Short mmCIF file of C-alpha atoms in Angstrom, two decimals:
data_model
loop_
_atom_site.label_atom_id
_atom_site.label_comp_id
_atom_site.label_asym_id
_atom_site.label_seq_id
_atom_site.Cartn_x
_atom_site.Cartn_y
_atom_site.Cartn_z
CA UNK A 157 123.79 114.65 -58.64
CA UNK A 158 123.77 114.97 -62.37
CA UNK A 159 124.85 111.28 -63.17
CA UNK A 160 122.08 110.00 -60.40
CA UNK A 161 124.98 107.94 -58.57
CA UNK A 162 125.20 109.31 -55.09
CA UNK A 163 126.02 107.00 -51.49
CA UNK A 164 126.45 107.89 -48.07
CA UNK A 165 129.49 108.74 -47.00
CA UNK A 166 130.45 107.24 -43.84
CA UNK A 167 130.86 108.86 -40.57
CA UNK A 168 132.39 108.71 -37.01
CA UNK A 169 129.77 109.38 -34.00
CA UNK A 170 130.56 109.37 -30.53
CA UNK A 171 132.31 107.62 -28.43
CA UNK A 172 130.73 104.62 -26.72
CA UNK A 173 130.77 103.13 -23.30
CA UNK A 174 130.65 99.54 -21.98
CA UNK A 175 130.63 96.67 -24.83
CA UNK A 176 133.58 95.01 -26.04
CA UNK A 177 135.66 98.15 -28.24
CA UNK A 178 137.31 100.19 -25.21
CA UNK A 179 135.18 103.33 -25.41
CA UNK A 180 135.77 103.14 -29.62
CA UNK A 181 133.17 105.36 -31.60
CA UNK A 182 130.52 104.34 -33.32
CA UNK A 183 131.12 103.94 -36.84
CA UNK A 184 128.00 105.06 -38.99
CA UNK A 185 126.78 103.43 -41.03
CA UNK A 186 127.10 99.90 -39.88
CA UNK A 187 126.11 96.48 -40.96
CA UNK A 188 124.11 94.52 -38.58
CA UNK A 189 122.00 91.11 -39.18
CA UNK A 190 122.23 92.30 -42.99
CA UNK A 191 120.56 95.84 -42.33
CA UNK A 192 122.21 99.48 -42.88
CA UNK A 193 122.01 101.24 -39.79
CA UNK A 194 122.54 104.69 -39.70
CA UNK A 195 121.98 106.06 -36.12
CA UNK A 196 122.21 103.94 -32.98
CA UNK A 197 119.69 101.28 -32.01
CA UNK A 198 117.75 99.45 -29.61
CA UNK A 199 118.05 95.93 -31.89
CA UNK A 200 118.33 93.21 -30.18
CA UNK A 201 119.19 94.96 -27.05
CA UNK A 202 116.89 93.27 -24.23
CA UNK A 203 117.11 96.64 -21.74
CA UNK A 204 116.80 98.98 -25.38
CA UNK A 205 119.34 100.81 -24.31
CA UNK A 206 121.09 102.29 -27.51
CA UNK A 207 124.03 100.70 -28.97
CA UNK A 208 126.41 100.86 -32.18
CA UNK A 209 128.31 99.23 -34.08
CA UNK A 210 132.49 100.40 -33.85
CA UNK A 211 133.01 99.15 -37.15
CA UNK A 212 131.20 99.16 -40.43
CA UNK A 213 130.43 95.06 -40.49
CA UNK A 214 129.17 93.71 -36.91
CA UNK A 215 129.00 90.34 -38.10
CA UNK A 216 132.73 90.31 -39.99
CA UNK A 217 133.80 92.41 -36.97
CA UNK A 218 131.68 92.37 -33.86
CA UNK A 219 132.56 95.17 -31.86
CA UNK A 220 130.17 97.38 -30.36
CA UNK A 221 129.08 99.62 -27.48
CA UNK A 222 126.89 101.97 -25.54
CA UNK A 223 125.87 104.79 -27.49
CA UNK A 224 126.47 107.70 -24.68
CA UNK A 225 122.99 109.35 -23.40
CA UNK A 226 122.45 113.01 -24.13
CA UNK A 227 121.64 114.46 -20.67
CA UNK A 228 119.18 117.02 -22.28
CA UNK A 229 115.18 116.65 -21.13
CA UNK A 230 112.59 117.50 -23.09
CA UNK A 231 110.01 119.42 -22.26
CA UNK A 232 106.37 119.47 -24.15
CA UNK A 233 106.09 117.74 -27.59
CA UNK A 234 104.44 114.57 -27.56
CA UNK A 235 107.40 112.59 -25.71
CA UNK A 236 107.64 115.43 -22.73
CA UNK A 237 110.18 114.60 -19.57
CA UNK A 238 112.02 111.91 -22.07
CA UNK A 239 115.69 112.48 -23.07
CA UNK A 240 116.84 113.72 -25.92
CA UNK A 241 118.67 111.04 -28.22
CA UNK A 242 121.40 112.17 -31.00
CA UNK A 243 121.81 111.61 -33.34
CA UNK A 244 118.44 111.18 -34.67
CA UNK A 245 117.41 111.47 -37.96
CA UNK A 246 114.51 113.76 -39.11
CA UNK A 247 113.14 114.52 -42.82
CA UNK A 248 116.67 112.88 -44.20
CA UNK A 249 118.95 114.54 -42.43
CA UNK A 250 121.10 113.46 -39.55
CA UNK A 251 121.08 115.84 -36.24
CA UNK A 252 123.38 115.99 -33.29
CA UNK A 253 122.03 118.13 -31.12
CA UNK A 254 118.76 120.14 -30.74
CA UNK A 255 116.96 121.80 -33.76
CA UNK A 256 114.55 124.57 -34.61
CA UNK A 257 113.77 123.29 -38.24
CA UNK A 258 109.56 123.45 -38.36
CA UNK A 259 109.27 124.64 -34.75
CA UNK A 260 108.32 127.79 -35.02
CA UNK A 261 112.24 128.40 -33.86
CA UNK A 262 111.75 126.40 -30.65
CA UNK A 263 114.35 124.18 -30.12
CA UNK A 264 113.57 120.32 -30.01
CA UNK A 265 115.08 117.22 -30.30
CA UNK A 266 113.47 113.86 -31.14
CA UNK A 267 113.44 111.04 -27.89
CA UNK A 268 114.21 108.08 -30.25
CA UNK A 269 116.98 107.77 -32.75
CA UNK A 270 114.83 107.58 -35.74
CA UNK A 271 112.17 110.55 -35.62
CA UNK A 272 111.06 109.56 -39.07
CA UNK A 273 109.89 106.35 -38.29
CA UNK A 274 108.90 106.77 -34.35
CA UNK A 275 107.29 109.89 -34.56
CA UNK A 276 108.64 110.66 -30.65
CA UNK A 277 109.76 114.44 -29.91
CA UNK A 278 110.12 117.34 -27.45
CA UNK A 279 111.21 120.75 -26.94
CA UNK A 280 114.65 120.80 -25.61
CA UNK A 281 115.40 123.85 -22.87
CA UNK A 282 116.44 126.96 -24.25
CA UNK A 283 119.95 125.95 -22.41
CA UNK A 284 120.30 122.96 -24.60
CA UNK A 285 122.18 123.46 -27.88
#
């Protein structure tokens, strides 16, 4: 941007399961324990499953849920036979299903929400999108 202010617009992501907001979507990004998040998470969640946020300030509004599971499993990479998680975020961008960006055009998918910071990936079938 010319004038250097820019922001992150916010975002709707999909539609959770169990926690208290009825199958509400996760609302990105969300304010939890006074950190941005972005993508779902594994904070504070004893089995790590992922979770979100359903509204933008947990702790003014504490709604939340099960971030749904992606059903796609990787294969090779350095996280092979995990499943894929979306969306994940890689080189600042946001991804919701599989990609070929610096794969030699193999599709792949990172196993973690946060490939940037995890480092955790695989190859996702040639049937996965």
């Amino acid at each position: 941007p010319q004038d250097q202010k820019w922001g992150n617009c916010p975002f709707t992501g999909p539609s959770t399961t169990g926690g208290n907001s009825n199958g509400a979507p996760c609302q990105f990004p969300f304010k939890y324990k006074n950190k941005d998040y972005y993508n779902c998470t594994t904070d504070s969640e004893k089995s790590k499953r992922l979770w979100c946020a359903t509204t933008s300030d947990y702790a003014q509004d504490p709604k939340w849920g099960y971030c749904p599971t992606s059903g796609v499993m990787t294969v090779g990479g350095n996280d092979p036979g995990k499943e894929c998680v979306f969306p994940f975020v890689y080189d600042k961008n946001t991804y919701f299903e599989c990609t070929t960006i610096n794969n030699n055009r193999i599709p792949w998918c990172a196993t973690t929400s946060d490939y940037t910071q995890d480092k955790k990936w695989g190859n996702c079938p040639f049937t996965a999108g």
